[in-house]
mmCIF file of C-alpha atoms in Angstrom:
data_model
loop_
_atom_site.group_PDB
_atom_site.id
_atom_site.type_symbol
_atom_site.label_atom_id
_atom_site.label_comp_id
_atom_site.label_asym_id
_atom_site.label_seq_id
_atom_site.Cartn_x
_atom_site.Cartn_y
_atom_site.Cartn_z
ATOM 1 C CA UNK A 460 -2.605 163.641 190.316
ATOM 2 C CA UNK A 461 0.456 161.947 191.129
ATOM 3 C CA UNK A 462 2.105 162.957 188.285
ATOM 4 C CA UNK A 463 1.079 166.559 188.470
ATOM 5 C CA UNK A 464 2.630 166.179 192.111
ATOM 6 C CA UNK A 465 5.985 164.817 190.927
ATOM 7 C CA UNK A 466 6.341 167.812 187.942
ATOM 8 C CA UNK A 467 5.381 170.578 190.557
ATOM 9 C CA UNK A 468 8.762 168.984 192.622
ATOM 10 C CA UNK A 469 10.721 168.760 189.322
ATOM 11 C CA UNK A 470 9.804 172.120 188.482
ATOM 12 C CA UNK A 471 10.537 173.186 192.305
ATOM 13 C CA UNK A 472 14.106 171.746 192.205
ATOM 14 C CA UNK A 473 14.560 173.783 189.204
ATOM 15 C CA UNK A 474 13.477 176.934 190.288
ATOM 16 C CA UNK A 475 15.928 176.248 193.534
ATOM 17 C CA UNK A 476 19.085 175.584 191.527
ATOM 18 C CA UNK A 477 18.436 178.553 189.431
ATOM 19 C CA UNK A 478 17.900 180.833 192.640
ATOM 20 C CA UNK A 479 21.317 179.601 194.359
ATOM 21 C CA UNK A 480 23.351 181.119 191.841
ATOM 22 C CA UNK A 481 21.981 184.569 193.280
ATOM 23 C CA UNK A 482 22.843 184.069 197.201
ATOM 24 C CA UNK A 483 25.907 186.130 197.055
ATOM 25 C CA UNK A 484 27.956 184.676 200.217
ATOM 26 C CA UNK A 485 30.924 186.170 202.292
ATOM 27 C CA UNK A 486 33.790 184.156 202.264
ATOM 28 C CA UNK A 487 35.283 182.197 199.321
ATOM 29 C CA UNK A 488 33.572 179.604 197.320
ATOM 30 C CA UNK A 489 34.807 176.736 195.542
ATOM 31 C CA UNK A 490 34.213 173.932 193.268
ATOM 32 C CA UNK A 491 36.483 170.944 192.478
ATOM 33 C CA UNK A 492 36.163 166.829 191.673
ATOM 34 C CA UNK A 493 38.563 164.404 192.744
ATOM 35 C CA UNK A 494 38.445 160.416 191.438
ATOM 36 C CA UNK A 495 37.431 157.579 193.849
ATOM 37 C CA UNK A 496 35.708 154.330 193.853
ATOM 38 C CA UNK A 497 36.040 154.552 189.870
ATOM 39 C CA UNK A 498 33.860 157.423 189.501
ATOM 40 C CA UNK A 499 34.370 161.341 189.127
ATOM 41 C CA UNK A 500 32.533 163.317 192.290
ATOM 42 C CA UNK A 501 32.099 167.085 192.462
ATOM 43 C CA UNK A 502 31.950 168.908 195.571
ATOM 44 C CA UNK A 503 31.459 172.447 196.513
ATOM 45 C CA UNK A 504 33.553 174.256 199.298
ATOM 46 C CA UNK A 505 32.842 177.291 201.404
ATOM 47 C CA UNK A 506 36.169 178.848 202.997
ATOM 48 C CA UNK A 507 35.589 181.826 205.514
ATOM 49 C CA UNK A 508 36.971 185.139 205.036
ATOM 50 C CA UNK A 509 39.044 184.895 208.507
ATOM 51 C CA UNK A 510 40.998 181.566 206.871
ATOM 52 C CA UNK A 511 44.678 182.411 206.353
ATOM 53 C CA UNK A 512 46.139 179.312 206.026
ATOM 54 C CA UNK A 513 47.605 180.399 209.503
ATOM 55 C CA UNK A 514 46.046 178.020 211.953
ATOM 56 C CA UNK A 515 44.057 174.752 211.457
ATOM 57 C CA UNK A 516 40.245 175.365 211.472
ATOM 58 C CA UNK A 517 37.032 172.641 211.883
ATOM 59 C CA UNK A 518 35.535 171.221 208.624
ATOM 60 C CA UNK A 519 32.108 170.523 208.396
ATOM 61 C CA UNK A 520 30.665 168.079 205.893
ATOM 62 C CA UNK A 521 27.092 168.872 204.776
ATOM 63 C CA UNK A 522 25.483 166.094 202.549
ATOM 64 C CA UNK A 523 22.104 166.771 200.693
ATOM 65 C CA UNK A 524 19.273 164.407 200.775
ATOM 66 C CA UNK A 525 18.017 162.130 197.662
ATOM 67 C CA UNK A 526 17.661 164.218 194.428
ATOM 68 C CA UNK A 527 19.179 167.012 196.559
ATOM 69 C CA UNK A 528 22.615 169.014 195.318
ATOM 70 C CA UNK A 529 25.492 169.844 198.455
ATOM 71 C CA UNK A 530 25.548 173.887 197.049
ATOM 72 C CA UNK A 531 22.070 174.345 197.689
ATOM 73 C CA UNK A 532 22.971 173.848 201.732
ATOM 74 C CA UNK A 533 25.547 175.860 201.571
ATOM 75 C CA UNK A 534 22.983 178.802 200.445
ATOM 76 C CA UNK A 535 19.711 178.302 201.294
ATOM 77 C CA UNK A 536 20.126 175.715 204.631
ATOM 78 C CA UNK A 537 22.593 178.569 206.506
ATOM 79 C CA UNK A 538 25.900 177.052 206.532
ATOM 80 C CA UNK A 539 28.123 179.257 204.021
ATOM 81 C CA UNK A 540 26.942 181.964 206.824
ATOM 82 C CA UNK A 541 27.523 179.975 209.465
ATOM 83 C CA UNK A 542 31.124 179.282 208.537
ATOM 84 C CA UNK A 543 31.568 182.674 207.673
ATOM 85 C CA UNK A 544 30.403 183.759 211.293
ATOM 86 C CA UNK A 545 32.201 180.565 213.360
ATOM 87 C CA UNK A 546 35.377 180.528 211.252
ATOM 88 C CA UNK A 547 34.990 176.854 209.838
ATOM 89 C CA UNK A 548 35.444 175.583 206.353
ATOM 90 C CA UNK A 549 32.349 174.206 205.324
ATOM 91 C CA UNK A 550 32.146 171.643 202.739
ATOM 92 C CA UNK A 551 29.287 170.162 200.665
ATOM 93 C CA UNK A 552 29.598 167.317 198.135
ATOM 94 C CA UNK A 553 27.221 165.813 195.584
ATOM 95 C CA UNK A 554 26.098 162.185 195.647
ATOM 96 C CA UNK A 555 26.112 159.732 192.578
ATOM 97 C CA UNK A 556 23.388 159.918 190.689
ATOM 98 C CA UNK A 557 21.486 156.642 190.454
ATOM 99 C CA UNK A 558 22.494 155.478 186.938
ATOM 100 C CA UNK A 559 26.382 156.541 188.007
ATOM 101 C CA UNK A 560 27.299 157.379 184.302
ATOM 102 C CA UNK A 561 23.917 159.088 183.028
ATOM 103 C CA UNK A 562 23.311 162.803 184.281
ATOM 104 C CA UNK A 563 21.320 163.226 187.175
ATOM 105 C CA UNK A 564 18.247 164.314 187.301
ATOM 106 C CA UNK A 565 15.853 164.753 190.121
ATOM 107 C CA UNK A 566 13.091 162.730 189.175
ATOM 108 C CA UNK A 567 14.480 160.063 187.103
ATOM 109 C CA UNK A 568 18.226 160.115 188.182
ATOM 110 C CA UNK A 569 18.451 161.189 191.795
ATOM 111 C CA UNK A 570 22.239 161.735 193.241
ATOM 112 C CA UNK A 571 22.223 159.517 196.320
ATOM 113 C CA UNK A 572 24.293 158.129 199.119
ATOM 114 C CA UNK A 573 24.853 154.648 199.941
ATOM 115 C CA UNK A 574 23.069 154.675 203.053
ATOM 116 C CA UNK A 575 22.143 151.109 203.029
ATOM 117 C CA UNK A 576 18.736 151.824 201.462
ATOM 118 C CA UNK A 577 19.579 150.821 198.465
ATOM 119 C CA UNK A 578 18.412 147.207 196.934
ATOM 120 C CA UNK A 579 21.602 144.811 196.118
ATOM 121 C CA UNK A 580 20.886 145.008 192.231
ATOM 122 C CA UNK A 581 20.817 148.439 192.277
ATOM 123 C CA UNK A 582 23.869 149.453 190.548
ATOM 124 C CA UNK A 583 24.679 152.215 192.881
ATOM 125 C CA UNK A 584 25.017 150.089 195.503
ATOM 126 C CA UNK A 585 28.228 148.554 194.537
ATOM 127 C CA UNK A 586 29.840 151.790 194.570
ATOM 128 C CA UNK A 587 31.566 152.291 197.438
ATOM 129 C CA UNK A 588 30.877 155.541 199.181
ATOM 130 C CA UNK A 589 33.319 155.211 201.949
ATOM 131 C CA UNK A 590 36.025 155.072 199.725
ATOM 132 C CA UNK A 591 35.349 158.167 198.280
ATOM 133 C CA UNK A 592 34.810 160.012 201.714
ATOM 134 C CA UNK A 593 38.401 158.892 202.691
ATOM 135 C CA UNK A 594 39.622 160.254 199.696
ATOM 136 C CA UNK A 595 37.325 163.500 200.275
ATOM 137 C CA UNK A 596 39.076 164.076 203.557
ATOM 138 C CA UNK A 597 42.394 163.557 202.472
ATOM 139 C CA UNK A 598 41.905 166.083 199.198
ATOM 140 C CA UNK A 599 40.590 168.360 202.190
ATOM 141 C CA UNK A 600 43.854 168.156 204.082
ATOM 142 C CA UNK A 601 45.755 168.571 201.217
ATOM 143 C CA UNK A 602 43.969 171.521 200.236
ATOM 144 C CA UNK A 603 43.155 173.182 203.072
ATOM 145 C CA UNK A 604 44.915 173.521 207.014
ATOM 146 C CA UNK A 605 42.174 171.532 208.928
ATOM 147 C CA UNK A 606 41.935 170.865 212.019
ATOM 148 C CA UNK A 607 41.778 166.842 212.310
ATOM 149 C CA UNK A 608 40.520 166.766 215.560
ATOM 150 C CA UNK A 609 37.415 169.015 214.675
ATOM 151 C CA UNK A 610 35.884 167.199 211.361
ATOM 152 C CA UNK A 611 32.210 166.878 211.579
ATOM 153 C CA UNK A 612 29.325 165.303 209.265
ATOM 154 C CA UNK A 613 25.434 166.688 209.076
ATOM 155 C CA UNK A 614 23.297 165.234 207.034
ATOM 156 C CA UNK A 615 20.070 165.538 205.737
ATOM 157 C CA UNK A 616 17.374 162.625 205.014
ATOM 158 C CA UNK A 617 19.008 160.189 202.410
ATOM 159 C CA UNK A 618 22.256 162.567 203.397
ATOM 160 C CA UNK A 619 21.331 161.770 207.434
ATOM 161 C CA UNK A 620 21.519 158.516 206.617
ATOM 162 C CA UNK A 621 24.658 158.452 205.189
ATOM 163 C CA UNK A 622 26.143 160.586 208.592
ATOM 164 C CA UNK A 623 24.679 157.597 210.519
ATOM 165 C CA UNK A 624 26.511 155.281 208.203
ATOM 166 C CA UNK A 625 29.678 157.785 208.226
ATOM 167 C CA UNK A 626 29.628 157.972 212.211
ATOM 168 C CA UNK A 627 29.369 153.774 212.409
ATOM 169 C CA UNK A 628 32.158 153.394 209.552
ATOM 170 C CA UNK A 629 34.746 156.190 209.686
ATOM 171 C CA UNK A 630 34.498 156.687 213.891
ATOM 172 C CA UNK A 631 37.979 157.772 213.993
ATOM 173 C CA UNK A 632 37.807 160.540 211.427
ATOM 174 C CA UNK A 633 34.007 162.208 212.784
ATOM 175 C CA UNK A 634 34.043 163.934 215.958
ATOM 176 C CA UNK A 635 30.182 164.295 215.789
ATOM 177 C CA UNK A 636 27.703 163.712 213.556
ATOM 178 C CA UNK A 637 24.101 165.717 213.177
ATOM 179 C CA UNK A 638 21.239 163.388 211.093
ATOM 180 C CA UNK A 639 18.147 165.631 210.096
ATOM 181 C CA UNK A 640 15.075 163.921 209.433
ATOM 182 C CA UNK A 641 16.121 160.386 208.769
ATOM 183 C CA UNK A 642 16.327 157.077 210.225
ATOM 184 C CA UNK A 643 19.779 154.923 211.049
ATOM 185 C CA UNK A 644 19.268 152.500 208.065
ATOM 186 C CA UNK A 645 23.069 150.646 208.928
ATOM 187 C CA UNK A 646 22.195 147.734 209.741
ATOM 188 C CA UNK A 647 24.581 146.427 212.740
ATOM 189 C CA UNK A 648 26.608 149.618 213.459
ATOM 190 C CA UNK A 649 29.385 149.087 215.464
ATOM 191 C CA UNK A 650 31.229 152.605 215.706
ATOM 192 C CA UNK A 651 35.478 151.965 216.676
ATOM 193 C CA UNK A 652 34.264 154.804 219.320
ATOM 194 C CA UNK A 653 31.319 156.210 220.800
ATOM 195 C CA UNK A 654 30.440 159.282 218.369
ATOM 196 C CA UNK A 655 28.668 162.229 219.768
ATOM 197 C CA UNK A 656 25.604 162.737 218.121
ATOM 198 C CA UNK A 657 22.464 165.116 217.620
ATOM 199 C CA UNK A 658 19.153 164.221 215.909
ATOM 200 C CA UNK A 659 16.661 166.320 214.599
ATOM 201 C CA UNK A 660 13.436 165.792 213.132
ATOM 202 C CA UNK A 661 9.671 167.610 212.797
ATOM 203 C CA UNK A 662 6.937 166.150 213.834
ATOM 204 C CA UNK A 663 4.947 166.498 210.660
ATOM 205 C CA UNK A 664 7.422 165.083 208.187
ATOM 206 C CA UNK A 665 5.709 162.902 206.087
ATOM 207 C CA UNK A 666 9.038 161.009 204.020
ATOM 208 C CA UNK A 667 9.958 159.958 207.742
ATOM 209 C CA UNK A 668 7.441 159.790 210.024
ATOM 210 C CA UNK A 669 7.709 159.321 213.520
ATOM 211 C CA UNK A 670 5.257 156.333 213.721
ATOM 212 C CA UNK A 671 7.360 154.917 211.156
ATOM 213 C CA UNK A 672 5.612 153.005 208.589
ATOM 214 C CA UNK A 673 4.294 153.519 204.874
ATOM 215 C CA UNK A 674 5.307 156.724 203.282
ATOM 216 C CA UNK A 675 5.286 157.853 199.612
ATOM 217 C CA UNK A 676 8.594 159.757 197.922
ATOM 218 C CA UNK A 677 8.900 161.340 194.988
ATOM 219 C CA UNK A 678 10.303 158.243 193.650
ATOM 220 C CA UNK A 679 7.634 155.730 195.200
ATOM 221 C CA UNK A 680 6.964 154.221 198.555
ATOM 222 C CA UNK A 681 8.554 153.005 201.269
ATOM 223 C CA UNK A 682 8.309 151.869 204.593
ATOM 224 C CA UNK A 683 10.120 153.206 207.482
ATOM 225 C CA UNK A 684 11.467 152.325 211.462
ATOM 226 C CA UNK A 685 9.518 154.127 214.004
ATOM 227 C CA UNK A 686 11.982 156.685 214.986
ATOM 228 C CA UNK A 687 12.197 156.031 218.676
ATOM 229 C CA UNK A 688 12.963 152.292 217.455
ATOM 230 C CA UNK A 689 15.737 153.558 215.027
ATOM 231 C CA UNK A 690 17.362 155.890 217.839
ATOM 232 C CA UNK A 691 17.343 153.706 220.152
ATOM 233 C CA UNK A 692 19.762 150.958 218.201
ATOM 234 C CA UNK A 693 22.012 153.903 217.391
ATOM 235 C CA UNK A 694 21.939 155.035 221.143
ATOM 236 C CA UNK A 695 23.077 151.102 222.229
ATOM 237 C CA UNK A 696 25.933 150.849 219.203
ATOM 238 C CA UNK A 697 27.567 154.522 220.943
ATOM 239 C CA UNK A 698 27.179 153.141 224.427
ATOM 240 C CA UNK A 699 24.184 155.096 225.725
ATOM 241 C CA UNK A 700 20.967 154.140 227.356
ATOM 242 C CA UNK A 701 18.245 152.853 224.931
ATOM 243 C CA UNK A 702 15.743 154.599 226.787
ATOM 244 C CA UNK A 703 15.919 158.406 226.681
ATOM 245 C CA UNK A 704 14.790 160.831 229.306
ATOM 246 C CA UNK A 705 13.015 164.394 228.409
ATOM 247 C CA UNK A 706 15.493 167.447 229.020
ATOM 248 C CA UNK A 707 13.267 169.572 227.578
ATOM 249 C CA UNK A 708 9.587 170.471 226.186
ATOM 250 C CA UNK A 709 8.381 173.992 225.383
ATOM 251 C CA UNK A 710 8.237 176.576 223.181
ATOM 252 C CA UNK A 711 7.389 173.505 220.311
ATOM 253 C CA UNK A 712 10.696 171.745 220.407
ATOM 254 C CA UNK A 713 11.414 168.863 222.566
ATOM 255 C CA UNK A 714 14.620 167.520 223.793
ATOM 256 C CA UNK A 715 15.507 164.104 224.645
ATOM 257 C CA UNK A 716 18.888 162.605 225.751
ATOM 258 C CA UNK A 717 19.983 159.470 226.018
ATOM 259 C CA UNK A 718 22.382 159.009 229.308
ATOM 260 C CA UNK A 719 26.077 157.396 228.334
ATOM 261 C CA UNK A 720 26.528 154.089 230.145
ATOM 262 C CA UNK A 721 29.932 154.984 230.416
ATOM 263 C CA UNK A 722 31.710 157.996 230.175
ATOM 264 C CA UNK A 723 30.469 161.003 228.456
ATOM 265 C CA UNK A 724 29.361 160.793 225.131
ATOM 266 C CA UNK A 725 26.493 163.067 224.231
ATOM 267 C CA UNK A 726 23.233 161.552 222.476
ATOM 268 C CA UNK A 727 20.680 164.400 222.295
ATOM 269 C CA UNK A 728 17.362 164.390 220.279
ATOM 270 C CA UNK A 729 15.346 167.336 219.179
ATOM 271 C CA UNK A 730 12.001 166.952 217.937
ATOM 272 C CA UNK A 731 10.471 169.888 216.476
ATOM 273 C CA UNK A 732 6.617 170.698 216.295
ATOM 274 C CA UNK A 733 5.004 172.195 212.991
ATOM 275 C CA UNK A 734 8.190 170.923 211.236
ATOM 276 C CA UNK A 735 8.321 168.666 207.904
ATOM 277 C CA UNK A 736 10.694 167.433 206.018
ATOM 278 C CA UNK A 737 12.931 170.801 204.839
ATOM 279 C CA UNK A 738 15.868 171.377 206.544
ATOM 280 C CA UNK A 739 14.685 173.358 209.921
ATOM 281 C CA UNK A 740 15.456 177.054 209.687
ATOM 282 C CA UNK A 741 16.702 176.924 206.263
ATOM 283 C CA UNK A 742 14.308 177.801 202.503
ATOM 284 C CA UNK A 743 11.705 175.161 201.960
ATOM 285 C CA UNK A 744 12.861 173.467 199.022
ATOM 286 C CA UNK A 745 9.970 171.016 198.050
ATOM 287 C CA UNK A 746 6.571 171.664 198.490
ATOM 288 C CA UNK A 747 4.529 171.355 201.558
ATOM 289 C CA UNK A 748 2.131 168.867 200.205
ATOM 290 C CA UNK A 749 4.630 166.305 200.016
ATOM 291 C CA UNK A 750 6.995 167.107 202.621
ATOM 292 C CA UNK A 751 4.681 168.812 205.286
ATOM 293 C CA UNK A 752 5.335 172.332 206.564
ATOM 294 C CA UNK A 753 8.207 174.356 207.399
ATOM 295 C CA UNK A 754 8.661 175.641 210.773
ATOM 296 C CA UNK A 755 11.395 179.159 210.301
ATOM 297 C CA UNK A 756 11.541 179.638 214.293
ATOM 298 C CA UNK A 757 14.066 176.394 214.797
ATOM 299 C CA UNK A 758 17.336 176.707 213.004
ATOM 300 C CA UNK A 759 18.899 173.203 212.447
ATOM 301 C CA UNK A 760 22.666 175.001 211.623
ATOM 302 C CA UNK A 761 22.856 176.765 214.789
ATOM 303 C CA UNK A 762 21.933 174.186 216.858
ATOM 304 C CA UNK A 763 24.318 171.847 215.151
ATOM 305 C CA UNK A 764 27.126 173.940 214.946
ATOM 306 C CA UNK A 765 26.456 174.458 218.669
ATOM 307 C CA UNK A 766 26.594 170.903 219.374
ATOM 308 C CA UNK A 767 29.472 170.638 217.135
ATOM 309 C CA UNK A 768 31.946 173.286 218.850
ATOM 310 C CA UNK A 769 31.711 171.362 222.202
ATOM 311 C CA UNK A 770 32.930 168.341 220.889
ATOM 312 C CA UNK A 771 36.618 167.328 219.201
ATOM 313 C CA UNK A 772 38.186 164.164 219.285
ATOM 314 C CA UNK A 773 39.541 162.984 221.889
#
């Protein structure tokens, strides 16, 4: 059974990168790979049509989740649209695979970020992500006019992660970050300023359950932080109140903030009802049996961008 399980995903992820090649998108796409941390990493770009090279414009990073590929975002999660629409260059790199110098594969050679998750003999763990996400941004500068004060991370699972990680490492770069449906797996994050941030995550996702505790991946088990436990360590590193108070609850989502002790940063949780472990509003890309439902009538990329356009660095 659990091997019929793990082909159906296989087969899923196949069918998915197939289909992307057929979402025609406004706008200009590219592709290019720059060298860092002694490894070659691709990533894909969305430019909007209104870009002239006139005026500097935000840049959103969008980073895929374990076995996941940063195109696939750009097409089927909303955000080639969304840049299109809100005049931001959107940009969406791929993780290492596993085995760094093998091909990846979904199954048995995931691309991942170093999020922390990963065991010290793991060979991906000695590569150093941050490294390359400096040299990311910079290749972005050169390439493009962006506006420094306006560069943003969302991330999704292994990739929400790795915007936690992003947000307590490379403060000074982010001016928000947006996790989806993941846990803050740093383990001591101490951000060099406090980074507005907002969460997202169903409450049927079964990789990352709000209870926390045992769950099974495609590529075993695991066990994770209760969520309210995990938010609340990333709510003390930014300088807000551990214990958040409801803004919101109707219509299936809830909203939870958590005050800033001082000054004005902007902690805000949504937790969605009927929602699983896809990206919210955007295609399902793995089955529901693993991953739980997928609830269309929340869209994750509107509400992020929305966070995101109130907020540049200071």
């Amino acid at each position: 059974m659990a091997i019929r399980r793990l082909v159906s995903v296989a087969c899923a992820a196949v069918v998915l990168a197939a289909a992307c090649s057929a979402f025609a998108v406004e706008g200009r796409t590219q592709e290019f790979t720059i060298s860092a941390a002694g490894h070659d990493w691709h990533c894909t770009v969305h430019v909007p049509p209104s870009y002239d090279g006139s005026k500097a414009v935000p840049l959103v990073l969008i980073l895929h989740g374990a076995g996941g590929q940063g195109s696939l975002y750009l097409t089927r999660c909303g955000w080639a649209d969304k840049a299109d629409k809100a005049g931001f260059i959107a940009a969406a790199p791929d993780g290492l695979p596993a085995r760094a110098d093998e091909p990846a594969s979904f199954l048995n050679n995931p691309r991942l970020w170093n999020s922390y998750i990963l065991l010290p003999r793991n060979p991906r763990a000695s590569i150093d992500d941050i490294a390359f996400f400096k040299a990311l941004i910079k290749e972005l500068e050169k390439r493009y006019k962006v506006d420094t004060k306006r560069v943003y991370v969302a991330g999704h699972s292994n990739g929400a992660g790795m915007a936690f990680r992003l947000g307590a490492e490379m403060a000074d770069t982010f001016a928000a970050i947006a996790p989806v449906a993941s846990t803050c797996t740093v383990p001591n994050p101490k951000p060099s300023r406090p980074v507005p941030t907002v969460f997202i995550i169903g409450n049927q996702d079964t990789l990352v359950p709000i209870a926390g505790g045992k769950s099974t991946t495609p590529w075993g088990s695991r066990v994770t932080l209760p969520v309210a436990r995990s938010l609340a360590r990333w709510a003390t590193a930014i300088g807000c109140s551990a214990e958040p108070k409801t803004v919101s609850d109707k219509g299936g989502v809830k909203i939870v903030s958590y005050p800033a002790k001082k000054g004005s940063v902007d902690f805000v949780a949504y937790y969605i009802e009927g929602q699983g472990h896809n990206w919210p509003g955007g295609d399902a890309m793995l089955p529901q049996r693993l991953v739980g439902p997928n609830n269309p009538s929340f869209d994750a990329t509107d509400v992020i961008w929305e966070f995101f356009a109130k907020h540049a660095m200071r």
